Amino acid sequence: MTATRHLIGLLLGTEEDWPTAFEEILGRLGPVAGTGGSRHAFDIERITIEPFSLRDRPRYALAIDRLAYWYYHPREWLKKVALMDGVYLLNSPFTFQSMEKHAAYCAMMRLGLKVPDTVLVPYKNPVDNARYAYTAERYNKPFDLDAIAQRIGYPLFMKPYDGGAWRGVSRVSNAAELHAAYDQSGEMLMHLQKAIDYDVFARSLSIGAETMVMRFQPEQPMHLRYAVDHEFLSPQVGGEVVTIGRLVNAFFRWEFNSCETLVKGGDVYPIDYANACPDVALTSLHYYFPWAIKALVKWCVFVLVTGRRPRLDLEADRFYEIADQPGASYGDKLGGYRQLADAYFETGRYHDFCAASLPHIDEIVLDWVTGPAFDRLLIQTVRSTYPAYEHERFVAHLRGLIDLWIADETARLRAG
Ligand SMILES: Nc1ncnc2c1ncn2[C@@H]1O[C@H](COP(=O)(O)OP(=O)(O)OP(=O)(O)O)[C@@H](O)[C@H]1O
Ligand SMILES: [Mg+2]
């Protein structure tokens, strides 16, 4: 029987590490069995940016986007193929219209999550629009920034409503710092948010139905931010962090996203969970990189072989019904959200599919990471990321962490 061929498009910026890994694993995987004796083969192409007719038919069945958050020509192409052609997108730019933190904060507050108190203040500097002066004079009410900060309570964070990469983020401890931060915000639109004095920072990366919760150390340089630590959360808190990430993603139809939560005692506070293009760099994920690329391959294969359809509708009411259940505790609601989220991601079916159709993927990835091709990728990535005098140090650092993963993974597969 001839295999059905599926073409996957990668819409990339500057990154070379994970696309190479993705191409390599999918290539080694070869054709995959579906239901009823069907066979499926996969091709990958890096998408180039060209003029397109709005009536062109795309060749791609699925596209992974890492570009549209700043480059608008491919973003409009993605919208066209989402609306007209049913191409499966990780992520759809429609769902990431909510890519600003603000909408995500609102939705999760509405669902009763412990998002820290947050206030949006008007622009500090005039907006570049001829109508601004008149409109602002007439309708911008004077406000007392100090009183807002006092109501929230110091310390607090001032940060852009649509932030990313720490741009414009400051921790504010008193009135002088508050005014300095606001003066500097210029044309950025800012939130003031209560600071959480957390015990531990948990950052979870979700890819389809899978989530990896990692201990994050924001005060460290990039290559040390993800600590390798498997026991840093109690099972209950760990479960809550996974549920929150999956809930956010199911609510907004995000399939590839990272979620930042601050944990204090037994409480989990989500602070940032709208990352259209989450960090999956080898140099920052290191130990967790093989997991991430494997999860991405598995999810794409699952989507294509089972014919999962992209969804643009949010069905927010189904989540709000749970939020509004009289007498339901926070724990009850999380349980309800988790069920909706797992149903959306077909979590059970996904795991059954992986067991039946991808039985050797763990060995394939382990074999690749252990071999010379992965080491070449590691060296190339270090060379393109760091200055020459640091190459040796970072190659050794990454090799050490990858060796640790190889040892752990080998033990896990032997035990299983
Ligand atoms: N409410 C808060 N309480 C405590 N720390 C906070 C809070 N908000 C932000 N931070 C700190 O500031 C950092 C940056 O904030 P945030 O994640 O919102 O901005 P960002 O620009 O999206 O950053 P990144 O791209 O790294 O995710 C966080 O990683 C955290 O260390
Ligand atoms: Mg963040």
XYZ file of N, CA and C in Angstrom, residues 179-303:
375
model
N 7.900 56.240 39.506
C 7.844 57.335 38.535
C 8.954 57.211 37.498
N 10.123 56.748 37.939
C 11.223 56.577 36.981
C 10.827 55.532 35.929
N 10.223 54.424 36.396
C 9.842 53.358 35.449
C 8.750 53.849 34.501
N 7.805 54.598 35.039
C 6.716 55.093 34.179
C 7.255 56.105 33.164
N 8.153 56.991 33.613
C 8.737 57.965 32.680
C 9.467 57.244 31.552
N 10.137 56.165 31.901
C 10.898 55.429 30.875
C 10.015 54.624 29.942
N 8.765 54.377 30.335
C 7.920 53.483 29.523
C 7.588 54.106 28.170
N 7.651 55.461 28.092
C 7.513 56.126 26.796
C 6.251 55.749 26.059
N 6.412 55.091 24.900
C 5.247 54.734 24.084
C 4.749 53.314 24.362
N 5.324 52.658 25.391
C 4.832 51.306 25.717
C 3.632 51.409 26.659
N 2.723 50.480 26.492
C 1.537 50.438 27.347
C 1.833 49.483 28.509
N 1.645 49.988 29.753
C 2.194 49.240 30.893
C 1.142 48.715 31.865
N 1.439 47.518 32.372
C 0.738 46.975 33.533
C 1.546 47.287 34.792
N 0.829 47.496 35.875
C 1.444 47.410 37.199
C 0.927 46.123 37.803
N 1.827 45.324 38.314
C 1.401 44.015 38.845
C 2.057 43.747 40.190
N 1.258 43.246 41.092
C 1.786 42.926 42.418
C 2.909 41.897 42.295
N 4.009 42.139 42.993
C 5.115 41.170 42.966
C 4.797 40.012 43.902
N 5.095 38.820 43.443
C 4.960 37.633 44.294
C 6.342 37.291 44.830
N 6.410 37.174 46.136
C 7.677 36.820 46.783
C 7.751 35.292 46.786
N 8.160 34.712 45.651
C 7.964 33.270 45.459
C 9.094 32.430 46.045
N 8.769 31.144 46.296
C 9.790 30.183 46.724
C 10.497 29.614 45.503
N 9.711 29.333 44.476
C 10.279 28.666 43.316
C 9.498 29.074 42.062
N 10.223 29.151 40.968
C 9.650 29.583 39.690
C 9.539 28.331 38.821
N 8.325 28.005 38.395
C 8.136 26.824 37.545
C 7.727 27.287 36.151
N 8.522 26.905 35.181
C 8.199 27.277 33.806
C 7.845 25.991 33.070
N 6.665 25.942 32.490
C 6.288 24.711 31.806
C 6.184 24.966 30.317
N 6.724 24.014 29.581
C 6.651 24.073 28.117
C 5.648 23.022 27.690
N 4.625 23.452 26.943
C 3.623 22.500 26.462
C 3.680 22.398 24.960
N 3.610 21.159 24.484
C 3.547 20.891 23.054
C 2.405 19.909 22.873
N 1.303 20.388 22.325
C 0.119 19.544 22.217
C -0.274 19.015 23.580
N -0.394 17.678 23.675
C -0.892 17.068 24.905
C 0.201 16.830 25.953
N 1.417 17.250 25.671
C 2.500 17.002 26.635
C 2.996 18.297 27.268
N 3.407 18.170 28.520
C 3.913 19.338 29.256
C 5.148 18.945 30.054
N 6.160 19.771 30.000
C 7.347 19.573 30.841
C 7.447 20.767 31.788
N 7.446 20.478 33.073
C 7.573 21.547 34.065
C 9.034 21.607 34.507
N 9.617 22.788 34.387
C 11.052 22.925 34.681
C 11.280 24.016 35.733
N 12.281 23.786 36.559
C 12.617 24.817 37.555
C 13.414 25.914 36.854
N 12.901 27.112 36.951
C 13.456 28.229 36.191
C 14.118 29.197 37.156
N 15.262 29.714 36.740
C 16.017 30.647 37.603
C 16.263 31.927 36.818
N 15.304 32.857 36.852
C 15.395 34.025 35.962
C 16.598 34.906 36.247
N 17.146 34.795 37.466
C 18.281 35.659 37.811
C 19.584 35.161 37.185
N 19.585 33.963 36.624
C 20.800 33.378 36.042
C 20.950 33.765 34.563
N 22.177 33.671 34.016
C 22.319 33.853 32.559
C 21.565 32.740 31.809
N 21.246 33.004 30.540
C 20.374 32.116 29.757
C 20.712 30.632 29.893
N 21.996 30.283 29.797
C 22.348 28.866 29.732
C 22.162 28.151 31.069
N 21.915 28.927 32.149
C 21.714 28.295 33.463
C 20.290 28.465 33.985
N 19.414 29.033 33.144
C 18.082 29.344 33.679
C 17.254 28.100 33.971
N 17.365 27.078 33.137
C 16.610 25.855 33.422
C 17.498 24.924 34.230
N 17.084 24.669 35.474
C 17.844 23.752 36.321
C 17.327 22.335 36.071
N 18.225 21.364 36.122
C 17.784 19.974 36.014
C 17.412 19.525 37.415
N 16.121 19.398 37.660
C 15.628 19.112 39.012
C 14.262 18.447 38.850
N 14.165 17.194 39.255
C 12.919 16.469 38.999
C 11.959 16.472 40.182
N 12.400 17.011 41.310
C 11.579 16.867 42.516
C 11.348 18.215 43.186
N 11.316 19.270 42.422
C 11.264 20.580 43.083
C 9.851 21.005 43.447
N 8.857 20.276 43.000
C 7.474 20.580 43.373
C 6.847 19.338 43.994
N 5.935 19.549 44.923
C 5.188 18.402 45.453
C 4.308 17.874 44.321
N 3.907 16.591 44.383
C 3.058 16.062 43.306
C 1.804 16.912 43.099
N 1.247 17.427 44.179
C 0.010 18.195 44.031
C 0.256 19.531 43.314
N 1.298 20.237 43.733
C 1.601 21.519 43.084
C 2.025 21.277 41.637
N 2.833 20.224 41.423
C 3.242 19.892 40.059
C 2.031 19.646 39.164
N 1.061 18.918 39.700
C -0.153 18.637 38.932
C -0.912 19.923 38.619
N -0.924 20.837 39.579
C -1.631 22.100 39.362
C -0.934 22.930 38.268
N 0.391 22.925 38.295
C 1.132 23.685 37.269
C 0.841 23.110 35.878
N 0.816 21.793 35.768
C 0.497 21.173 34.471
C -0.928 21.547 34.046
N -1.852 21.468 34.986
C -3.240 21.793 34.652
C -3.369 23.234 34.171
N -2.680 24.158 34.851
C -2.785 25.570 34.466
C -2.249 25.769 33.043
N -1.097 25.188 32.751
C -0.543 25.324 31.396
C -1.485 24.746 30.348
N -2.012 23.577 30.638
C -2.885 22.921 29.653
C -4.194 23.685 29.488
N -4.674 24.224 30.611
C -5.909 25.020 30.567
C -5.727 26.264 29.694
N -4.656 26.995 29.939
C -4.387 28.202 29.149
C -4.362 27.832 27.660
N -3.657 26.748 27.357
C -3.490 26.370 25.953
C -4.791 25.895 25.338
N -5.565 25.122 26.096
C -6.842 24.659 25.544
C -7.797 25.838 25.366
N -7.780 26.756 26.325
C -8.687 27.901 26.262
C -8.419 28.728 25.007
N -7.136 28.991 24.736
C -6.792 29.856 23.593
C -6.465 29.080 22.327
N -6.501 27.741 22.390
C -6.143 26.899 21.234
C -4.672 27.068 20.885
N -3.839 27.226 21.908
C -2.398 27.281 21.675
C -1.834 25.876 21.806
N -0.935 25.523 20.907
C -0.444 24.144 20.873
C 1.032 24.063 21.246
N 1.695 25.196 21.289
C 3.141 25.226 21.474
C 3.396 26.516 22.247
N 3.567 26.362 23.570
C 3.541 27.566 24.395
C 4.236 27.305 25.719
N 4.807 28.352 26.297
C 5.362 28.186 27.638
C 4.571 29.018 28.632
N 4.510 28.524 29.852
C 3.675 29.132 30.885
C 4.538 29.324 32.122
N 4.566 30.550 32.642
C 5.393 30.832 33.812
C 4.518 30.954 35.045
N 4.866 30.217 36.078
C 4.102 30.282 37.318
C 5.072 30.462 38.484
N 4.620 31.218 39.467
C 5.415 31.428 40.678
C 4.750 30.646 41.798
N 5.545 29.884 42.527
C 4.981 29.027 43.566
C 5.431 29.550 44.925
N 4.436 29.787 45.766
C 4.726 30.256 47.139
C 3.935 29.342 48.072
N 4.612 28.577 48.905
C 3.903 27.594 49.727
C 3.159 26.641 48.801
N 1.863 26.473 49.060
C 1.070 25.590 48.183
C 0.327 26.347 47.103
N 0.599 27.650 46.954
C -0.154 28.444 45.971
C 0.623 28.626 44.677
N -0.116 28.565 43.561
C 0.505 28.715 42.237
C -0.052 29.979 41.583
N 0.854 30.907 41.267
C 0.455 32.176 40.647
C 0.961 32.226 39.207
N 0.073 32.196 38.221
C 0.548 32.328 36.834
C 0.859 33.789 36.513
N 2.012 34.060 35.913
C 2.347 35.464 35.598
C 2.615 35.718 34.121
N 2.863 34.682 33.347
C 3.196 34.933 31.932
C 2.939 33.643 31.166
N 1.992 33.688 30.246
C 1.644 32.426 29.577
C 1.130 32.651 28.171
N 1.640 33.686 27.516
C 1.271 33.898 26.120
C 2.568 34.071 25.343
N 3.194 32.969 25.008
C 4.457 33.017 24.271
C 4.282 32.310 22.934
N 3.996 33.107 21.919
C 3.680 32.551 20.593
C 4.845 31.747 20.040
N 6.026 32.076 20.499
C 7.235 31.467 19.947
C 8.123 31.082 21.132
N 7.739 30.030 21.863
C 8.465 29.723 23.103
C 9.906 29.316 22.845
N 10.740 29.583 23.839
C 12.163 29.251 23.738
C 12.340 27.737 23.679
N 12.921 27.238 22.576
C 13.280 25.818 22.516
C 14.736 25.672 22.076
N 15.533 26.696 22.371
C 16.932 26.658 21.945
C 17.682 25.555 22.686
N 18.555 24.884 21.966
C 19.410 23.859 22.571
C 20.241 24.451 23.702
N 20.728 25.678 23.510
C 21.600 26.278 24.519
C 20.835 26.637 25.795
N 19.548 26.894 25.727
C 18.840 27.158 26.982
C 18.133 25.928 27.525
N 17.560 25.072 26.665
C 16.851 23.896 27.189
C 17.789 22.738 27.554
N 18.916 22.662 26.903
C 19.948 21.615 27.107
C 19.340 20.245 27.430
N 19.326 19.830 28.670
C 18.846 18.506 29.103
C 17.431 18.228 28.573
N 16.619 19.261 28.497
C 15.218 19.079 28.118
C 15.001 19.175 26.603
N 16.056 19.496 25.862
C 15.932 19.680 24.409
C 15.451 18.398 23.704
N 16.042 17.221 24.004
C 15.544 16.020 23.308
C 14.051 15.766 23.567
N 13.621 15.992 24.807
C 12.195 15.833 25.102
C 11.358 16.774 24.215
N 11.781 18.039 24.139
C 10.980 19.035 23.423
C 10.839 18.676 21.945
N 11.932 18.290 21.323
C 11.870 18.018 19.888
C 11.082 16.728 19.635
N 11.267 15.771 20.515
C 10.511 14.528 20.379
C 9.007 14.801 20.525
N 8.645 15.617 21.504
C 7.225 15.934 21.704
C 6.660 16.661 20.484
N 7.466 17.530 19.896
C 7.007 18.267 18.712
C 6.789 17.309 17.538
N 7.708 16.395 17.347
C 7.550 15.401 16.270
C 6.308 14.552 16.535
N 6.158 14.063 17.751
C 5.034 13.182 18.066
C 3.701 13.886 17.850
N 3.637 15.131 18.304
C 2.370 15.853 18.174
C 2.033 16.094 16.693
N 3.016 16.498 15.915
C 2.763 16.753 14.479
C 2.318 15.465 13.785
N 2.979 14.365 14.105
C 2.624 13.086 13.479
C 1.215 12.675 13.895
N 0.915 12.825 15.176
C -0.434 12.502 15.673
C -1.494 13.317 14.927
N -1.257 14.604 14.828
C -2.217 15.498 14.159
C -2.448 15.045 12.719
